[in-house]
Coordinates of C-alpha atoms in Angstrom, one line a residue:
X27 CA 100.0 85.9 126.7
X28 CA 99.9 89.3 125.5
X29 CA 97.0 91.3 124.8
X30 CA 98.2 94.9 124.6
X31 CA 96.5 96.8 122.2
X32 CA 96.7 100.6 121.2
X33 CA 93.2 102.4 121.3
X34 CA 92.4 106.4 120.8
X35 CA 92.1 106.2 124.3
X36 CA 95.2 105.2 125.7
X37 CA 98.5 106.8 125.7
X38 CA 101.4 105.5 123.4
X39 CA 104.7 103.6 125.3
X40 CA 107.1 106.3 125.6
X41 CA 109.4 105.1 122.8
X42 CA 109.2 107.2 119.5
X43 CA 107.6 105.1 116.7
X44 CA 109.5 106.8 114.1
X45 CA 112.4 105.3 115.3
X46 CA 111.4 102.4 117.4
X47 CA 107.6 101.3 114.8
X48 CA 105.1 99.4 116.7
X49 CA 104.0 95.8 115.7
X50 CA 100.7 95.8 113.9
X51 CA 98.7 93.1 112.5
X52 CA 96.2 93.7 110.4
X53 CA 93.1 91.4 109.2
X54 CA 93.9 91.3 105.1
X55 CA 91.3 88.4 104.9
X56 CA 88.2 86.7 106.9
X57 CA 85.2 85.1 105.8
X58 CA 83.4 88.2 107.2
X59 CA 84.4 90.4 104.9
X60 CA 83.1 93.4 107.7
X61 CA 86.0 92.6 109.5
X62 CA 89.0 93.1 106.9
X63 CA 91.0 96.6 107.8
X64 CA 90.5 95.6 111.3
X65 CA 94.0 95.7 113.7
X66 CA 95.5 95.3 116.6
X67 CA 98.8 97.0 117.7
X68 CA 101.5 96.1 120.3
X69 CA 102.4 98.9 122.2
X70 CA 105.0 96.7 123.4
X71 CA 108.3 96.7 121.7
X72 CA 109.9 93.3 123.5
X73 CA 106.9 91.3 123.4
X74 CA 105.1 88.2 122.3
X75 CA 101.2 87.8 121.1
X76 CA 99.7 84.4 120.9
X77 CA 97.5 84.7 118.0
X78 CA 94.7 82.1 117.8
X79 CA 90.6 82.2 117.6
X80 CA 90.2 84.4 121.0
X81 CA 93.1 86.8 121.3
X82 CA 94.1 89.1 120.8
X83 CA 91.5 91.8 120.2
X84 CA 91.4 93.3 116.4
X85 CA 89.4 96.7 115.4
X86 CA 88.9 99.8 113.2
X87 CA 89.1 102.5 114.3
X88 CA 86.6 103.9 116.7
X89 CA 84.6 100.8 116.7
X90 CA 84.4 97.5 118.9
X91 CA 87.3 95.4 119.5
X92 CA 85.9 91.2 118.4
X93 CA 89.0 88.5 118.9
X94 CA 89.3 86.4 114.8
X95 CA 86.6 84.2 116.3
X96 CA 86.2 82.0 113.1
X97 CA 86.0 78.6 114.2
X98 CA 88.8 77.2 111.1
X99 CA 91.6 79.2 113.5
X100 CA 93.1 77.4 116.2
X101 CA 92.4 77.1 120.2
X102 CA 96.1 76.5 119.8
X103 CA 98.3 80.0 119.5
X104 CA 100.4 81.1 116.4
X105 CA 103.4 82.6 118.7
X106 CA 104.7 85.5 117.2
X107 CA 107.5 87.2 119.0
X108 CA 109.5 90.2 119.0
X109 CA 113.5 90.7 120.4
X110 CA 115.2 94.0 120.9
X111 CA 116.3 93.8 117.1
X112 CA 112.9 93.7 115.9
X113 CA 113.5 90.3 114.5
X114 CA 110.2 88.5 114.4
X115 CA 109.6 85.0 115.0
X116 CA 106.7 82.7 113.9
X117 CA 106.0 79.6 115.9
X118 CA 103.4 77.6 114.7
X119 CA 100.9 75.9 117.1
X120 CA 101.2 72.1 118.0
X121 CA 97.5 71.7 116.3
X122 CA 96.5 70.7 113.1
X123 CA 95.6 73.8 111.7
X124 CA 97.3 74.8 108.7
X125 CA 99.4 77.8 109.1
X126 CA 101.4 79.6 106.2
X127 CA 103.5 82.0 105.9
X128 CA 104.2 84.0 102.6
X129 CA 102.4 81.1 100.8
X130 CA 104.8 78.6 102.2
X131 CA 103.6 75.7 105.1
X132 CA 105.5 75.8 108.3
X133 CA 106.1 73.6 110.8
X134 CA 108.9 74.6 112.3
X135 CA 109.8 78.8 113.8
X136 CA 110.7 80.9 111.0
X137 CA 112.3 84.2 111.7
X138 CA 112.0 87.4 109.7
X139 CA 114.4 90.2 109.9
X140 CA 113.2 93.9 111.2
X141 CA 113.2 95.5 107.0
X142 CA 111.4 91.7 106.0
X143 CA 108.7 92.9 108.1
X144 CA 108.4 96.3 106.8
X145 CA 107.5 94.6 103.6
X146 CA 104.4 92.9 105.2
X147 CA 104.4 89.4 106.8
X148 CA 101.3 87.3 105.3
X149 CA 100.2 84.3 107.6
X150 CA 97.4 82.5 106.3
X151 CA 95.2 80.4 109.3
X152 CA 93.5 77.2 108.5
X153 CA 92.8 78.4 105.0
X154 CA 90.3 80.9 105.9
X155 CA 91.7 83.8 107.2
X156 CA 94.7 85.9 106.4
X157 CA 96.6 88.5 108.7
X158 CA 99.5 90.7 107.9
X159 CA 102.1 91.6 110.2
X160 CA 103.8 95.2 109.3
X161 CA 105.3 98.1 111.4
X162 CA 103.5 101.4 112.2
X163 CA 104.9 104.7 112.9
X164 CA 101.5 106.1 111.9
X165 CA 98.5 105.4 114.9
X166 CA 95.4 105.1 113.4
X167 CA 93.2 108.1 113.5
X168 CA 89.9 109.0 112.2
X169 CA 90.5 110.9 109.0
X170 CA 88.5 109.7 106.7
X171 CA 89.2 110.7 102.8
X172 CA 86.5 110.0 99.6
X173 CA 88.8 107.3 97.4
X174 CA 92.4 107.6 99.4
X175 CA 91.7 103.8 101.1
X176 CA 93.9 102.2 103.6
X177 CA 94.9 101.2 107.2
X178 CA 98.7 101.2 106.6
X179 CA 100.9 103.6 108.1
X180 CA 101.5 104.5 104.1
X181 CA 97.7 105.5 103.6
X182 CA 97.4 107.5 107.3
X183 CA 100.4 109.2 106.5
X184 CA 98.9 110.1 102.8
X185 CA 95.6 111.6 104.3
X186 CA 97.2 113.2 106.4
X187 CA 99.2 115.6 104.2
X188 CA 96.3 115.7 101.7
X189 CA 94.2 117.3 104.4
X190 CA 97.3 119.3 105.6
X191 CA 97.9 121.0 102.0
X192 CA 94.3 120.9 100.7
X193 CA 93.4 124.2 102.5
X194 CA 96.5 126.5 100.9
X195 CA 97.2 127.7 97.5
X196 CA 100.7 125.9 97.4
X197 CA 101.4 123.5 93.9
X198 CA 101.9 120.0 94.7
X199 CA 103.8 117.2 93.2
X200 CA 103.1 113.6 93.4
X201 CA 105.5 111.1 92.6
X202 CA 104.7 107.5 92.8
X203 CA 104.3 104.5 89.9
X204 CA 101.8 104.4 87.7
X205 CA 98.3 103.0 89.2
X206 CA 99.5 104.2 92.7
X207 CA 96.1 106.9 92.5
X208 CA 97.8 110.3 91.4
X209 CA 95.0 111.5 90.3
X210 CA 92.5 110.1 93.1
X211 CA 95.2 111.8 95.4
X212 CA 94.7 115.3 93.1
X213 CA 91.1 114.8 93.3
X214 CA 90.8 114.3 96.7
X215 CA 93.2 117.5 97.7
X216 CA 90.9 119.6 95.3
X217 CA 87.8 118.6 96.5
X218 CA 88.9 119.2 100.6
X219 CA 90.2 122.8 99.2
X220 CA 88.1 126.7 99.4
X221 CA 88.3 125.6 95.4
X222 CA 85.6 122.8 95.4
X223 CA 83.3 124.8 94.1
X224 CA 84.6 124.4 90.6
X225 CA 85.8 121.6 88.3
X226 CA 89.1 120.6 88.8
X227 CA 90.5 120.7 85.2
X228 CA 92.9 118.0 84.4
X229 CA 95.0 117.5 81.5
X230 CA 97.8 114.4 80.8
X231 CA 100.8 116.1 79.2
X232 CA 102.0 113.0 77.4
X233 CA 98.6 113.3 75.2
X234 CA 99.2 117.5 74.1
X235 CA 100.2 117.5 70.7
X236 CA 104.0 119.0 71.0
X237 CA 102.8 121.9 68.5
X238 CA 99.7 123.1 70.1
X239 CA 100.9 122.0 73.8
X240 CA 101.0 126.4 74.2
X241 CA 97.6 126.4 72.7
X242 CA 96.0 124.0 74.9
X243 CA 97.7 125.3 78.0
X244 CA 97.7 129.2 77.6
X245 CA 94.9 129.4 74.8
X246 CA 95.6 131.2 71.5
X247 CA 94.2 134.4 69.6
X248 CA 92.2 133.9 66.5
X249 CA 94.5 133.9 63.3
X250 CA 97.6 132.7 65.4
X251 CA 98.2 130.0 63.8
X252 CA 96.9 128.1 60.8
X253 CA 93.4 126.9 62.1
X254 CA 92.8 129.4 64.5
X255 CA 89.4 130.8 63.4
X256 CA 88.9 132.0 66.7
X257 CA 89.8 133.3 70.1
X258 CA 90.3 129.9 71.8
X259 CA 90.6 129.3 75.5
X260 CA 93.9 127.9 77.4
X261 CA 93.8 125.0 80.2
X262 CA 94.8 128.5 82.7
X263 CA 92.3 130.0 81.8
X264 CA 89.5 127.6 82.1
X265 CA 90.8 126.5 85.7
X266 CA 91.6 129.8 86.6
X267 CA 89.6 129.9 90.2
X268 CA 90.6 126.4 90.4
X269 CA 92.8 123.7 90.3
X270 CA 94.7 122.4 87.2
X271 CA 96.0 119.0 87.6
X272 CA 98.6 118.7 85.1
X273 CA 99.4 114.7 84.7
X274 CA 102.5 113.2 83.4
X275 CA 104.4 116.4 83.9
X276 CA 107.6 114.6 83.1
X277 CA 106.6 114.9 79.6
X278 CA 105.9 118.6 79.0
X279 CA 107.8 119.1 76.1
X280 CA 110.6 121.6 76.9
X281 CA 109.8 124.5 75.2
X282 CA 106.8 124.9 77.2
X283 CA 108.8 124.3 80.7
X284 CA 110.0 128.1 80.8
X285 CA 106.5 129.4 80.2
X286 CA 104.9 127.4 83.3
X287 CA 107.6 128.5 85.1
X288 CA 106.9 131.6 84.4
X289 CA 102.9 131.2 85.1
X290 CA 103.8 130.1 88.5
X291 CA 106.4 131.9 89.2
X292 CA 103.8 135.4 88.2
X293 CA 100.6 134.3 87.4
X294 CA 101.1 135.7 84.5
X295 CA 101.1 134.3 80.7
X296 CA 100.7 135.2 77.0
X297 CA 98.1 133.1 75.1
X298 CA 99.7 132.6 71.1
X299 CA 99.5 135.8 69.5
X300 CA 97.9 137.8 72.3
X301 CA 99.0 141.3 72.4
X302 CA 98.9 141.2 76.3
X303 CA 99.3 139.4 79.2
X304 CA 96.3 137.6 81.4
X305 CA 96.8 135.9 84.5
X306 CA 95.8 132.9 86.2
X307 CA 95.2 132.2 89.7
X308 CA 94.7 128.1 89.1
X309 CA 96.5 126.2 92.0
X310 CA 98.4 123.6 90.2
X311 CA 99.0 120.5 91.1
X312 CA 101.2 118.1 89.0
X313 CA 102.4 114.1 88.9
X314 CA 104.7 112.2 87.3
X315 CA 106.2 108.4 87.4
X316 CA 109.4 109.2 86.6
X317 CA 112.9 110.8 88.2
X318 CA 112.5 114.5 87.4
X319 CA 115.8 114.9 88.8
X320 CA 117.9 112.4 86.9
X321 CA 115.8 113.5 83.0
X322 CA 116.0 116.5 81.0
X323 CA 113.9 118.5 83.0
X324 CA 114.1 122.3 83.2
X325 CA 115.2 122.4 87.0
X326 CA 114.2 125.8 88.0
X327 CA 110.6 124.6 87.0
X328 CA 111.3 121.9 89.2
X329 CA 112.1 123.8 92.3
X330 CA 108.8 125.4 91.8
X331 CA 106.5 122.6 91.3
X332 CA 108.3 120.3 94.2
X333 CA 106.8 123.1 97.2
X334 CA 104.9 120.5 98.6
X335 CA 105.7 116.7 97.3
X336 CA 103.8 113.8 98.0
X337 CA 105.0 110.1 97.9
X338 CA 102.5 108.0 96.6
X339 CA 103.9 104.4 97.2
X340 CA 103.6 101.1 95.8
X341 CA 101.1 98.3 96.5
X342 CA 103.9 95.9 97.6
X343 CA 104.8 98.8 99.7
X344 CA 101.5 98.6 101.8
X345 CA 100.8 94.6 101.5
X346 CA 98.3 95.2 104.3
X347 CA 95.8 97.4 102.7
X348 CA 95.2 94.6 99.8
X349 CA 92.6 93.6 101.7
X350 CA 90.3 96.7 102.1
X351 CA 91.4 97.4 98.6
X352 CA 89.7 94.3 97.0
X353 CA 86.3 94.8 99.4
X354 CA 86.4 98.5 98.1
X355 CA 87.2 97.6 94.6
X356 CA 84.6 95.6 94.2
X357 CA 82.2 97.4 95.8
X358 CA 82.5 100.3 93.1
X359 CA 82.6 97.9 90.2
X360 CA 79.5 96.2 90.8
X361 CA 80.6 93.0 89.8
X362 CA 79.7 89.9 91.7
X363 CA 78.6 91.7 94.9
X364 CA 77.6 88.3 96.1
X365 CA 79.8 86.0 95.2
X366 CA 82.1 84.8 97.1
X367 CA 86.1 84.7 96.5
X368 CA 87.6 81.6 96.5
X369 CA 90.3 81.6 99.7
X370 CA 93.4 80.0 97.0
X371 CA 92.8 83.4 94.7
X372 CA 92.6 85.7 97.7
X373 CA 96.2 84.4 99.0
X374 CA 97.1 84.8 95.4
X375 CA 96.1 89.0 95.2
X376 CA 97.8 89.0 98.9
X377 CA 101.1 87.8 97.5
X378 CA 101.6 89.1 94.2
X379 CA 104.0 91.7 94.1
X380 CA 101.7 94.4 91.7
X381 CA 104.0 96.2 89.4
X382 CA 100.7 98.1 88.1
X383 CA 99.4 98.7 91.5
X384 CA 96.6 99.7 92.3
X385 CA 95.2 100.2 88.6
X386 CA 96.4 96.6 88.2
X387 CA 94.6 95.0 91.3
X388 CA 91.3 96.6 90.1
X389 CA 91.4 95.2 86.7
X390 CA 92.9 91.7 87.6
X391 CA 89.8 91.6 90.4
X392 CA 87.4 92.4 87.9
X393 CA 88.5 89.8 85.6
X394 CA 88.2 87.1 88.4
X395 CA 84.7 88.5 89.4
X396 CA 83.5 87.9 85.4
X397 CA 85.5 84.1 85.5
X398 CA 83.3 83.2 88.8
X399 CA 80.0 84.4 87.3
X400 CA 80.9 82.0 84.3
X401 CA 81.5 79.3 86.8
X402 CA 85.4 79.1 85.6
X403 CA 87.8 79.1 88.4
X404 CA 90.7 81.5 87.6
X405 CA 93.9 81.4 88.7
X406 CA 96.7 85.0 89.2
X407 CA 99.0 82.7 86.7
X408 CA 96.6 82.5 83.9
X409 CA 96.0 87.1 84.5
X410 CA 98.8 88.3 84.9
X411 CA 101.6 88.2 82.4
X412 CA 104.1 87.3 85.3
X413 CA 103.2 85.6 88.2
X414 CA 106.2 85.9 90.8
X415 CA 104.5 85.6 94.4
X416 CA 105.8 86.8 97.6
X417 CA 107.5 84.3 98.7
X418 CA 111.5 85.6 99.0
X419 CA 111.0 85.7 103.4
X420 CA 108.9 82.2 103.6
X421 CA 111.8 80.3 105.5
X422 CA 114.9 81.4 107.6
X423 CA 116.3 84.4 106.5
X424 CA 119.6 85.6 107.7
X425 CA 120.1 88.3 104.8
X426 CA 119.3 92.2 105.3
X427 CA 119.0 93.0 102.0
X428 CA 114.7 94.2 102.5
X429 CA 112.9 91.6 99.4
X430 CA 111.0 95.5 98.5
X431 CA 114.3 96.0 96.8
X432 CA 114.2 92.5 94.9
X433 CA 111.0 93.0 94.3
X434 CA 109.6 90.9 91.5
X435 CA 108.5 93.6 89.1
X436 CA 108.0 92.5 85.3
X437 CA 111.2 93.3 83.6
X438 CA 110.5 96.1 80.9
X439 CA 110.0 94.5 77.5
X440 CA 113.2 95.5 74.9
X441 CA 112.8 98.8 73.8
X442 CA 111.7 98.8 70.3
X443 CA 111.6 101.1 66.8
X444 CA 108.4 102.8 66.3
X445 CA 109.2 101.1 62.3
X446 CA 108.7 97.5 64.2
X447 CA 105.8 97.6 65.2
X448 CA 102.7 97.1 63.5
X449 CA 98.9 98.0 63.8
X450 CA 98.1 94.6 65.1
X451 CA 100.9 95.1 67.6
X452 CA 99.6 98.1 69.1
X453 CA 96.3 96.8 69.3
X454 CA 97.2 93.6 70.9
X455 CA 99.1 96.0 73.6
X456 CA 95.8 97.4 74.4
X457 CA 93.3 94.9 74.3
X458 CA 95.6 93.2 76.9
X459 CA 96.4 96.5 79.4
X460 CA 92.9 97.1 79.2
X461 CA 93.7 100.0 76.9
X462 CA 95.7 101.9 79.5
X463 CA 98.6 103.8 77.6
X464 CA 101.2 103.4 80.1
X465 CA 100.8 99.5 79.9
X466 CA 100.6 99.2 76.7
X467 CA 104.0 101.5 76.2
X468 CA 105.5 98.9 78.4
X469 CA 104.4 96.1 76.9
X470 CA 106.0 97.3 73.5
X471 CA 108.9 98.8 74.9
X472 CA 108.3 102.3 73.6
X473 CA 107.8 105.4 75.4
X474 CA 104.5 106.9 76.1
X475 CA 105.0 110.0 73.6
X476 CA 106.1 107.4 71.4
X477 CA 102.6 105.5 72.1
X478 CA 100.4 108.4 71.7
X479 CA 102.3 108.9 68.1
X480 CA 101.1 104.7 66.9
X481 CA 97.9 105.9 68.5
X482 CA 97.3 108.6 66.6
X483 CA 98.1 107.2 63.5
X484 CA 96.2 104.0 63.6
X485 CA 93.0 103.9 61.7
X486 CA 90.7 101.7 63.8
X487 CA 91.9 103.5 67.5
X488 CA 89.9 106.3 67.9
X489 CA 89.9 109.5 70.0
X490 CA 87.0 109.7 72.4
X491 CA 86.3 113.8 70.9
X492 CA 85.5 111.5 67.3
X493 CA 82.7 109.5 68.6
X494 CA 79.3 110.8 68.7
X495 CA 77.7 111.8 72.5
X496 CA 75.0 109.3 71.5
X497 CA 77.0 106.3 71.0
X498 CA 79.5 107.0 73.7
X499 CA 76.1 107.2 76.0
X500 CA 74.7 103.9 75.0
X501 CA 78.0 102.3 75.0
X502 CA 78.8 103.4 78.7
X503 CA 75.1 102.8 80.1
X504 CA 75.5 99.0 78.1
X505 CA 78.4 98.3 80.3
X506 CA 76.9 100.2 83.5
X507 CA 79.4 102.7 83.4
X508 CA 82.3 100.5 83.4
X509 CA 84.7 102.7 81.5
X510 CA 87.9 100.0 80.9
X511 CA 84.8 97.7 79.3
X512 CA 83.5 100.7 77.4
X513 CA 86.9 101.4 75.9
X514 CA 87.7 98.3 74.4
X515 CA 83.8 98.2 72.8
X516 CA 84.7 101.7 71.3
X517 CA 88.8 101.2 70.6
X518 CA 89.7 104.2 72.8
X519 CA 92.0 104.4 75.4
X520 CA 90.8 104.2 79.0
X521 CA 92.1 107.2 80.5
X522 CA 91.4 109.8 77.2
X523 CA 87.8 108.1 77.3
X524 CA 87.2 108.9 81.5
X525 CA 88.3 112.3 81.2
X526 CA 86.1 113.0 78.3
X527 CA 82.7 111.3 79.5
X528 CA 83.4 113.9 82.9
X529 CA 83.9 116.8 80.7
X530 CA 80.9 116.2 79.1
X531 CA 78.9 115.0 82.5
X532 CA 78.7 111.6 81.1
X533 CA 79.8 110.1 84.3

């Protein structure tokens, strides 16, 4: 039996975790919720662990180490093992306790090859409890960051450089899918920098208007173009002190690359028909979900945005933090506190491969939360619009290619004329993204510039700027701030609807 653990207080095994990861295993599931997050991690890299109801020893962080202990796990041990080729085996016990793997049954020793594991090993005991098996090159430290949630190596290694750039003046880009928490991640590394003091001003480039993008960004004199009435104030400006989290920067429409390169570059810019310069000291920090390198994308600009980049990675990247995710999730929505999740939808979440991430997972939970209180009992199949679980490393595998890179992401819907579609159309995209603009895009096949253009010219969407503070109130206190619930009342889109409620201290 093994029971080596890693603890703050004990020195790592003399092997470099980069190259040779340790063997975690992480509690994604328990009927005491308190204990999901906790792990334990070999410090042994030849080793087996006899996983059952008394060892090994799982825990967070700085707190006390308690063996699974729920009496639906066996006496009998799970044998997990480990060779010098970092294959993994999986030896069920000779009891009668149910054990699964991936959301298959075994019976007989199933084996896992060292990039299967990378991808998160789910084994479900006796129906109750669910532990993931993943590598870590990251040890667990305490470094705790408001809304950047996790215990995978993915999520220590993302607070880390958050709390590592956070103190410099340095523009950041993040790259990652959408719903991976750009913006959380933007939020977080303003409010742990000397600029915390003021609002962090954000702005999603896909929603400028391609004519006024200058306005909006560098501000405009009065008369300088048809409308102007008066001197109006640029996105520099207004964070100027601060930090300007420009979103989507992939689509900044290309005359306006060369002036931000410029701004950043100087400091300096001209606001539309200024007779002088100003300058800006905003730190800048931008995102995007596309390949900036592979699009038409001013590259020069590039250079200068990419001084400090930040990988934000997918959820099917970082199966083991599911867990934490859902009691976190649910926590902020408010929905259900009490109720319990039933075990067969929990191994449902744990599997699913996420194409929307994070974004997705909080919206599919909240939707199950609402189907218990109504007494239904909801299935993944019958929320998502493709249900493909995990299942590619349930049996023997003798393949290398890592199932991350078959991963079974919803393929993107034909792309379609703008001409095609129709009002219903677009409205149907919303009302089943939850009016997020990205999935809705999808959904049609169009591009998100292409989706801002149908939602700008449909006449029952609305702009959040068009309704009145005193119905946007009521609507958001009716659904207890629940903004995704508030936009479909008011036919707004989520995002354009959160970022106006903050500028206008609604939420």
């Amino acid at each position: 039996m093994n029971d080596t653990a890693y603890t703050l207080s004990s020195p790592l095994a003399a092997k470099d975790p980069q190259e040779n990861p340790l063997l975690a295993l992480t509690i994604c599931w328990h009927p005491d919720e308190s204990r999901i997050g906790e792990q334990f991690i070999s410090t042994d890299f030849a080793s087996r662990i006899e996983l059952n109801r008394y060892f090994p020893v799982f825990q967070k962080t700085g707190g006390e180490g308690l063996p699974i202990g729920h009496g639906a796990v066996s006496r009998d041990p799970v044998r997990i093992e480990r060779n010098d080729q970092n294959r993994i085996t999986i030896t069920p016990p000779a009891s009668k306790m149910v054990v699964e793997v991936n959301g298959n049954q075994i019976t007989e020793p199933v084996s896992f090859l060292s990039e299967e594991t990378a991808n998160g090993i789910m084994v479900s005991l006796g129906r109750s409890v669910i532990i993931c098996l993943h590598w870590m090159r990251s040890l667990p430290k305490m470094n705790l960051i408001p809304g950047v949630i996790g215990v995978s190596d993915a999520a220590i290694r993302l607070r880390d450089q958050i709390r590592q750039i956070a103190g410099t003046s340095m523009p950041v880009l993040l790259l990652g899918e959408t719903g991976t928490g750009k913006e959380v991640a933007a939020q977080a590394i303003h409010k742990l920098s000397p600029r915390q003091h003021l609002p962090l001003v954000s702005v999603n480039m896909a929603a400028l208007n391609e004519s006024l993008a200058a306005a909006d960004l560098f501000g405009a004199a009065r008369g300088a173009y048809t409308g102007a009435q008066q001197t109006r104030k640029g996105y520099f400006a207004e964070a100027s002190g601060s930090t300007l989290f420009l979103d989507e920067i992939g689509n900044t429409p290309s005359a306006i690359q060369p002036m931000l390169l410029r701004v950043l570059e100087t400091g300096e810019y001209r606001p539309l028909g200024a007779a002088q310069d100003m300058r800006s000291d905003a730190r800048l920090i931008t995102a995007t979900d596309q390949d900036l390198y592979s699009v038409q994308f001013n590259q020069a600009l590039l250079r200068r945005l990419e001084s400090f980049v930040i990988h934000l990675p997918p959820l099917r990247e970082r199966r083991e933090d599911i867990g934490v995710l859902i009691v976190h999730l649910r926590q902020q929505t408010g929905i259900g506190s009490q109720q319990i999740l039933p075990f067969e939808i929990v191994s449902e979440l744990m599997l699913y491969s996420w194409p929307g991430n994070i974004r997705q997972l909080s919206h599919v939970l909240r939707r199950i939360l609402i189907a218990l209180q109504s007494g239904e009992s909801p299935r993944l199949a019958s929320l998502v619009q493709s249900y493909a679980p995990h299942h590619d490393s349930a049996v023997n595998i003798t393949h290398s290619a890592p199932p991350r890179e078959q991963s079974n992401l919803k393929p993107a819907a034909p792309r379609k004329r703008l001409h095609e579609l129709s009002e219903d159309d677009v409205t149907r995209a919303m009302v089943e993204n939850d009016w997020y603009i990205q999935g809705a895009a999808q959904a049609l096949g169009i591009s998100r510039p292409s989706m801002y253009k149908l939602l700008e010219q449909h006449s029952q969407i609305r702009r959040p700027e068009q309704i009145s503070h005193q119905e946007l109130q009521a609507v958001l206190q009716q659904h207890k701030m629940n903004v995704e619930l508030s936009a479909a009342e008011l036919k707004t889109p989520s995002e354009a609807l959160r970022r106006y409620a903050r500028a206008i201290n609604l939420i």
